[in-house]
Amino acid sequence: MTQNPVEKTPVTLLGLGAMGTALARTWLAAGHPLTVWNRTPARAAALAAEGARVADTAAEAVAANSLVVLCLLDDTSVDEVLTGTDLTGRDLVNLTTGTPAQARARAAWARERGARYLDGGIMAVPPMIGVPETGGYVFYSGSRELFGRHQDTLGVPAGTTYVGEDAGFAALHDVALLSAMYGMFAGTAHAFALIRRENIDPAALAPLLADWLVAMAPAVHRTADQLVSGDYTDGVVSGLAMQVAGTPTLLSTAEQQGVSPRLLSPYFELMRRRLAEDGSEEDLTGVIDLLVN
């Protein structure tokens, strides 16, 4: 006797931008019954041909399945799309980009309407969805029970990383990582600007730059350990005094190369302030306290 295949959890997906469409295709390819809705109906046509059921309204899509995933433009769009929709008994998974405060407010909003809630922060771009080897994943926060119930389904498009019961933690982790990324991009932009007018091939600098950034990356672990222990001198290789002493060379080089120091100067100023507070034997960790205070 042939054994029946395991039934896949049906999913409703609201929002078919580039990311939403990528999510939809991975669930369809994995055999999950999928109901979709998009403000612009034409975007759903291709997915209908691939097996998705297209709802005429958001309310109809929400009514179709218990698991409802939102991938909309912003938090305001969530209000616009779901106002007046019966959410009783629904499991809402909000992958719409927002702030921690918006996520916490949205979790309370969902509870008031009889729904369970998970917030998500997608650490991937659309081409990474459904391609495990690219390393894309999604932060989730909110109900631990709800995450456990749907983890297998949510893990189809990308890896899953649960970061806590506080609904705002997924967005906070998302923004923290993106903020670090843009800081790295800022340093990279300054580095390329320094050689822009020289007879130096950017393609030749790129691997040196990439390797250097990789070599420096483990410093984040020392920073975390120092924050936990409160001892900012533990494991220091180059003290703050030594590092501040080297910053004039970086600024003078920028001036000589005709490059604005605007991407470096604010950080160097914080370093000098921390040094003035007698942080000479510290690492750079004390700068964090200046930002928080």
Coordinates of N, CA, C and O in Angstrom, one line a residue, residues 45-156:
A45 N -0.6 37.1 -11.4 CA -0.9 36.2 -12.6 C 0.1 35.1 -12.8 O -0.3 33.9 -13.0
A46 N 1.4 35.4 -12.7 CA 2.4 34.3 -12.9 C 2.3 33.3 -11.9 O 2.5 32.1 -12.1
L47 N 2.1 33.7 -10.6 CA 2.0 32.7 -9.5 C 0.7 31.9 -9.7 O 0.7 30.7 -9.3
A48 N -0.4 32.4 -10.2 CA -1.6 31.6 -10.4 C -1.2 30.5 -11.4 O -1.7 29.4 -11.3
A49 N -0.4 30.8 -12.4 CA -0.1 29.8 -13.4 C 0.8 28.7 -12.8 O 0.9 27.6 -13.3
E50 N 1.5 29.0 -11.7 CA 2.3 28.1 -11.0 C 1.6 27.3 -9.9 O 2.2 26.5 -9.2
G51 N 0.3 27.6 -9.7 CA -0.5 26.8 -8.8 C -1.0 27.6 -7.6 O -1.7 27.0 -6.8
A52 N -0.7 28.9 -7.5 CA -1.2 29.6 -6.3 C -2.7 30.0 -6.5 O -3.1 30.2 -7.7
R53 N -3.4 30.0 -5.5 CA -4.8 30.5 -5.5 C -4.8 32.0 -5.3 O -4.1 32.5 -4.3
V54 N -5.4 32.8 -6.1 CA -5.3 34.3 -6.0 C -6.6 34.8 -5.4 O -7.7 34.5 -6.0
A55 N -6.5 35.4 -4.3 CA -7.7 36.0 -3.6 C -8.0 37.4 -4.2 O -7.1 38.1 -4.6
D56 N -9.3 37.7 -4.2 CA -9.7 39.0 -4.8 C -9.5 40.1 -3.8 O -9.3 41.3 -4.1
T57 N -9.5 39.8 -2.5 CA -9.3 40.8 -1.4 C -8.4 40.2 -0.4 O -8.2 39.0 -0.2
A58 N -7.8 41.1 0.4 CA -7.0 40.7 1.5 C -7.8 39.9 2.5 O -7.3 38.9 3.1
A59 N -9.0 40.3 2.8 CA -9.8 39.6 3.8 C -10.1 38.2 3.3 O -10.1 37.2 4.1
E60 N -10.3 38.0 2.1 CA -10.6 36.6 1.5 C -9.3 35.8 1.7 O -9.4 34.6 2.0
A61 N -8.1 36.4 1.4 CA -6.9 35.6 1.6 C -6.7 35.2 3.0 O -6.2 34.1 3.3
V62 N -6.9 36.2 3.9 CA -6.7 35.9 5.4 C -7.7 34.8 5.8 O -7.3 33.9 6.6
A63 N -8.9 34.8 5.3 CA -9.9 33.8 5.7 C -9.5 32.4 5.2 O -10.0 31.4 5.7
A64 N -8.7 32.3 4.2 CA -8.4 31.0 3.5 C -7.5 30.1 4.4 O -7.7 28.9 4.3
N65 N -6.6 30.6 5.2 CA -5.7 29.8 5.9 C -5.4 30.4 7.3 O -5.5 31.6 7.5
S66 N -4.9 29.5 8.2 CA -4.6 29.9 9.6 C -3.3 30.7 9.6 O -3.1 31.7 10.3
L67 N -2.3 30.2 8.8 CA -1.0 30.9 8.7 C -1.0 32.0 7.7 O -1.2 31.7 6.5
V68 N -0.8 33.2 8.1 CA -0.9 34.4 7.2 C 0.5 35.1 7.3 O 0.8 35.6 8.4
V69 N 1.2 35.2 6.2 CA 2.5 35.9 6.2 C 2.3 37.2 5.5 O 1.7 37.3 4.4
L70 N 2.8 38.3 6.1 CA 2.7 39.6 5.5 C 4.1 40.0 5.0 O 5.1 39.9 5.7
C71 N 4.2 40.5 3.8 CA 5.4 41.0 3.2 C 5.1 42.2 2.4 O 5.1 42.2 1.2
L72 N 4.8 43.3 3.1 CA 4.2 44.5 2.6 C 5.3 45.6 2.6 O 6.4 45.4 3.0
L73 N 4.9 46.8 2.1 CA 5.9 47.9 1.9 C 6.4 48.4 3.3 O 7.6 48.6 3.5
D74 N 5.5 48.7 4.2 CA 5.9 49.2 5.5 C 4.7 49.0 6.5 O 3.7 48.4 6.1
D75 N 4.9 49.5 7.7 CA 4.0 49.2 8.8 C 2.6 49.9 8.5 O 1.6 49.3 8.8
T76 N 2.7 51.0 7.9 CA 1.4 51.7 7.5 C 0.6 50.8 6.5 O -0.6 50.8 6.6
S77 N 1.3 50.2 5.6 CA 0.6 49.3 4.7 C -0.1 48.1 5.4 O -1.2 47.7 4.9
V78 N 0.5 47.7 6.5 CA -0.2 46.6 7.2 C -1.5 47.1 7.7 O -2.5 46.4 7.6
D79 N -1.6 48.3 8.3 CA -2.8 48.9 8.7 C -3.8 49.0 7.6 O -5.0 48.6 7.7
E80 N -3.4 49.5 6.5 CA -4.2 49.7 5.3 C -4.8 48.4 4.8 O -6.0 48.3 4.4
V81 N -4.0 47.4 4.7 CA -4.4 46.1 4.2 C -5.3 45.3 5.1 O -6.3 44.7 4.7
L82 N -5.1 45.4 6.4 CA -5.8 44.5 7.3 C -6.9 45.2 8.1 O -7.7 44.5 8.8
T83 N -7.1 46.5 8.0 CA -8.2 47.2 8.6 C -9.5 46.6 8.2 O -9.8 46.5 7.1
G84 N -10.3 46.2 9.3 CA -11.6 45.6 9.0 C -11.6 44.2 8.7 O -12.7 43.5 8.5
T85 N -10.4 43.5 8.7 CA -10.3 42.1 8.4 C -10.4 41.3 9.7 O -9.8 41.7 10.7
D86 N -11.2 40.2 9.7 CA -11.3 39.4 10.9 C -10.0 38.5 11.0 O -9.7 37.7 10.2
L87 N -9.3 38.8 12.1 CA -8.0 38.1 12.3 C -8.1 37.0 13.4 O -7.1 36.4 13.8
T88 N -9.3 36.8 13.9 CA -9.5 35.8 15.0 C -9.0 34.5 14.7 O -9.3 33.9 13.6
G89 N -8.1 34.0 15.5 CA -7.5 32.6 15.4 C -6.4 32.5 14.4 O -5.9 31.4 14.1
R90 N -6.0 33.6 13.8 CA -5.0 33.6 12.8 C -3.6 33.6 13.4 O -3.4 34.3 14.4
D91 N -2.6 33.0 12.7 CA -1.2 33.1 13.1 C -0.6 34.1 12.1 O -0.3 33.8 10.9
L92 N -0.3 35.3 12.6 CA 0.3 36.3 11.7 C 1.8 36.3 11.8 O 2.4 36.4 12.9
V93 N 2.5 36.2 10.7 CA 3.9 36.3 10.6 C 4.2 37.5 9.8 O 4.0 37.5 8.6
N94 N 4.8 38.6 10.4 CA 5.0 39.8 9.7 C 6.4 40.0 9.3 O 7.3 40.2 10.1
L95 N 6.7 39.8 8.0 CA 8.0 40.0 7.4 C 8.2 41.4 6.8 O 9.2 41.6 6.1
T96 N 7.3 42.3 7.1 CA 7.4 43.7 6.7 C 8.5 44.4 7.4 O 8.5 44.3 8.7
T97 N 9.3 45.1 6.8 CA 10.4 45.8 7.4 C 9.9 46.9 8.3 O 9.1 47.7 7.9
G98 N 10.4 47.0 9.5 CA 9.9 48.0 10.5 C 10.9 48.2 11.6 O 11.9 47.5 11.7
T99 N 10.5 49.0 12.6 CA 11.3 49.2 13.7 C 10.9 48.3 14.9 O 9.8 47.8 14.9
P100 N 11.7 48.2 15.9 CA 11.3 47.4 17.1 C 10.1 47.9 17.7 O 9.2 47.1 18.1
A101 N 9.9 49.2 17.8 CA 8.7 49.8 18.5 C 7.5 49.4 17.6 O 6.4 49.1 18.2
Q102 N 7.6 49.5 16.3 CA 6.5 49.1 15.5 C 6.1 47.6 15.6 O 4.9 47.3 15.7
A103 N 7.1 46.8 15.8 CA 6.8 45.4 15.9 C 6.1 45.1 17.3 O 5.2 44.3 17.3
R104 N 6.6 45.8 18.3 CA 5.9 45.6 19.6 C 4.5 46.0 19.6 O 3.6 45.4 20.1
A105 N 4.3 47.2 19.0 CA 2.9 47.7 18.9 C 2.0 46.8 18.0 O 0.9 46.6 18.3
R106 N 2.6 46.3 16.9 CA 1.9 45.4 16.0 C 1.5 44.1 16.7 O 0.4 43.5 16.5
A107 N 2.4 43.6 17.6 CA 2.1 42.4 18.4 C 0.9 42.6 19.3 O 0.0 41.7 19.4
A108 N 0.8 43.7 20.0 CA -0.3 44.1 20.8 C -1.6 44.2 20.0 O -2.6 43.8 20.4
W109 N -1.4 44.9 18.9 CA -2.5 45.1 17.9 C -3.1 43.7 17.5 O -4.3 43.6 17.4
A110 N -2.3 42.8 17.2 CA -2.7 41.5 16.8 C -3.4 40.7 17.9 O -4.5 40.1 17.7
R111 N -2.9 40.8 19.1 CA -3.5 40.2 20.3 C -4.9 40.7 20.5 O -5.9 40.0 20.8
E112 N -5.1 42.0 20.4 CA -6.4 42.7 20.6 C -7.4 42.1 19.6 O -8.6 42.2 19.8
R113 N -7.0 41.7 18.4 CA -7.8 41.2 17.4 C -7.9 39.7 17.3 O -8.4 39.1 16.4
G114 N -7.4 39.0 18.4 CA -7.5 37.6 18.5 C -6.6 36.8 17.7 O -6.8 35.6 17.4
A115 N -5.5 37.4 17.3 CA -4.5 36.7 16.5 C -3.2 36.5 17.3 O -2.9 37.2 18.2
R116 N -2.4 35.4 16.9 CA -1.1 35.2 17.4 C -0.1 35.9 16.5 O -0.4 36.1 15.3
Y117 N 1.1 36.2 17.0 CA 2.0 37.1 16.2 C 3.4 36.7 16.3 O 4.0 36.4 17.4
L118 N 4.1 36.7 15.2 CA 5.6 36.6 15.1 C 6.0 37.8 14.2 O 5.4 38.1 13.1
D119 N 7.1 38.4 14.5 CA 7.7 39.4 13.7 C 9.0 38.8 13.1 O 9.6 37.9 13.7
G120 N 9.3 39.3 11.9 CA 10.5 38.7 11.2 C 11.3 39.8 10.6 O 10.8 40.9 10.1
G121 N 12.6 39.6 10.5 CA 13.6 40.4 9.8 C 14.4 39.6 8.8 O 15.1 38.7 9.2
I122 N 14.2 39.9 7.6 CA 14.8 39.1 6.5 C 16.2 39.5 6.2 O 16.5 40.6 5.8
M123 N 17.2 38.6 6.5 CA 18.6 38.9 6.2 C 19.0 38.2 4.9 O 19.8 37.3 4.8
A124 N 18.4 38.7 3.8 CA 18.6 38.2 2.5 C 18.0 39.1 1.5 O 17.2 39.9 1.8
V125 N 18.4 39.0 0.2 CA 17.8 39.6 -0.9 C 17.1 38.6 -1.7 O 17.3 37.4 -1.5
P126 N 16.1 39.0 -2.5 CA 15.2 38.0 -3.2 C 16.0 36.9 -3.9 O 15.5 35.7 -3.8
P127 N 17.1 37.1 -4.6 CA 17.8 35.9 -5.3 C 18.3 34.9 -4.3 O 18.6 33.8 -4.7
M128 N 18.4 35.2 -3.0 CA 18.9 34.3 -2.0 C 17.8 33.4 -1.5 O 18.1 32.3 -0.9
I129 N 16.5 33.8 -1.7 CA 15.4 33.0 -1.2 C 15.3 31.7 -1.9 O 15.3 31.6 -3.1
G130 N 15.1 30.6 -1.1 CA 15.0 29.3 -1.7 C 16.3 28.7 -2.2 O 16.4 27.6 -2.8
V131 N 17.4 29.4 -1.9 CA 18.8 28.9 -2.2 C 19.6 28.8 -1.0 O 20.3 29.7 -0.6
P132 N 19.5 27.6 -0.3 CA 20.2 27.5 1.1 C 21.7 27.8 1.1 O 22.2 28.4 2.1
E133 N 22.4 27.5 0.0 CA 23.8 27.7 0.0 C 24.2 29.2 0.0 O 25.4 29.5 0.3
T134 N 23.3 30.1 -0.2 CA 23.6 31.5 -0.1 C 23.7 32.0 1.3 O 24.2 33.1 1.5
G135 N 23.2 31.3 2.2 CA 23.2 31.6 3.6 C 22.2 32.6 4.1 O 22.3 33.1 5.2
G136 N 21.2 32.9 3.3 CA 20.1 33.8 3.8 C 19.3 33.2 4.9 O 19.1 32.0 5.0
Y137 N 18.8 34.1 5.8 CA 18.0 33.6 6.9 C 17.1 34.7 7.3 O 17.2 35.9 6.9
V138 N 16.1 34.4 8.2 CA 15.2 35.3 8.8 C 15.2 35.3 10.3 O 15.1 34.2 10.9
F139 N 15.4 36.5 10.9 CA 15.2 36.6 12.4 C 13.7 36.5 12.7 O 12.9 37.1 12.0
Y140 N 13.4 35.8 13.7 CA 12.0 35.7 14.2 C 11.9 36.0 15.7 O 12.8 35.6 16.5
S141 N 10.9 36.8 16.1 CA 10.7 37.1 17.5 C 9.2 37.2 17.8 O 8.4 37.5 16.9
G142 N 8.9 36.9 19.1 CA 7.5 36.8 19.5 C 7.2 35.5 20.1 O 8.0 35.0 20.8
S143 N 6.0 35.0 19.9 CA 5.6 33.8 20.5 C 6.5 32.6 20.2 O 6.6 32.2 19.0
R144 N 7.1 32.0 21.2 CA 8.0 30.9 21.0 C 7.2 29.7 20.5 O 7.6 28.9 19.7
E145 N 6.0 29.5 21.1 CA 5.1 28.4 20.7 C 4.7 28.5 19.2 O 4.7 27.5 18.5
L146 N 4.4 29.7 18.8 CA 4.0 29.9 17.4 C 5.2 29.6 16.5 O 5.0 29.0 15.4
F147 N 6.4 30.1 16.9 CA 7.6 29.8 16.0 C 7.8 28.3 15.9 O 8.1 27.8 14.8
G148 N 7.7 27.6 17.0 CA 7.9 26.2 17.0 C 6.9 25.5 16.1 O 7.2 24.5 15.4
R149 N 5.6 25.9 16.1 CA 4.6 25.3 15.3 C 4.8 25.5 13.8 O 4.6 24.6 13.1
H150 N 5.4 26.6 13.4 CA 5.5 26.8 12.0 C 7.0 26.9 11.5 O 7.2 27.3 10.4
Q151 N 7.9 26.5 12.4 CA 9.3 26.6 12.0 C 9.6 25.9 10.7 O 10.4 26.4 9.8
D152 N 9.1 24.7 10.5 CA 9.4 23.9 9.3 C 8.9 24.7 8.0 O 9.6 24.7 7.0
T153 N 7.7 25.2 8.1 CA 7.2 25.9 7.0 C 7.9 27.2 6.7 O 8.3 27.5 5.6
L154 N 8.2 28.0 7.8 CA 8.9 29.2 7.6 C 10.4 29.0 7.2 O 11.0 29.9 6.6
G155 N 10.9 27.8 7.4 CA 12.2 27.5 7.0 C 12.4 27.1 5.6 O 13.5 26.9 5.1
V156 N 11.3 27.0 4.8 CA 11.4 26.6 3.4 C 12.0 27.7 2.6 O 13.0 27.4 1.8

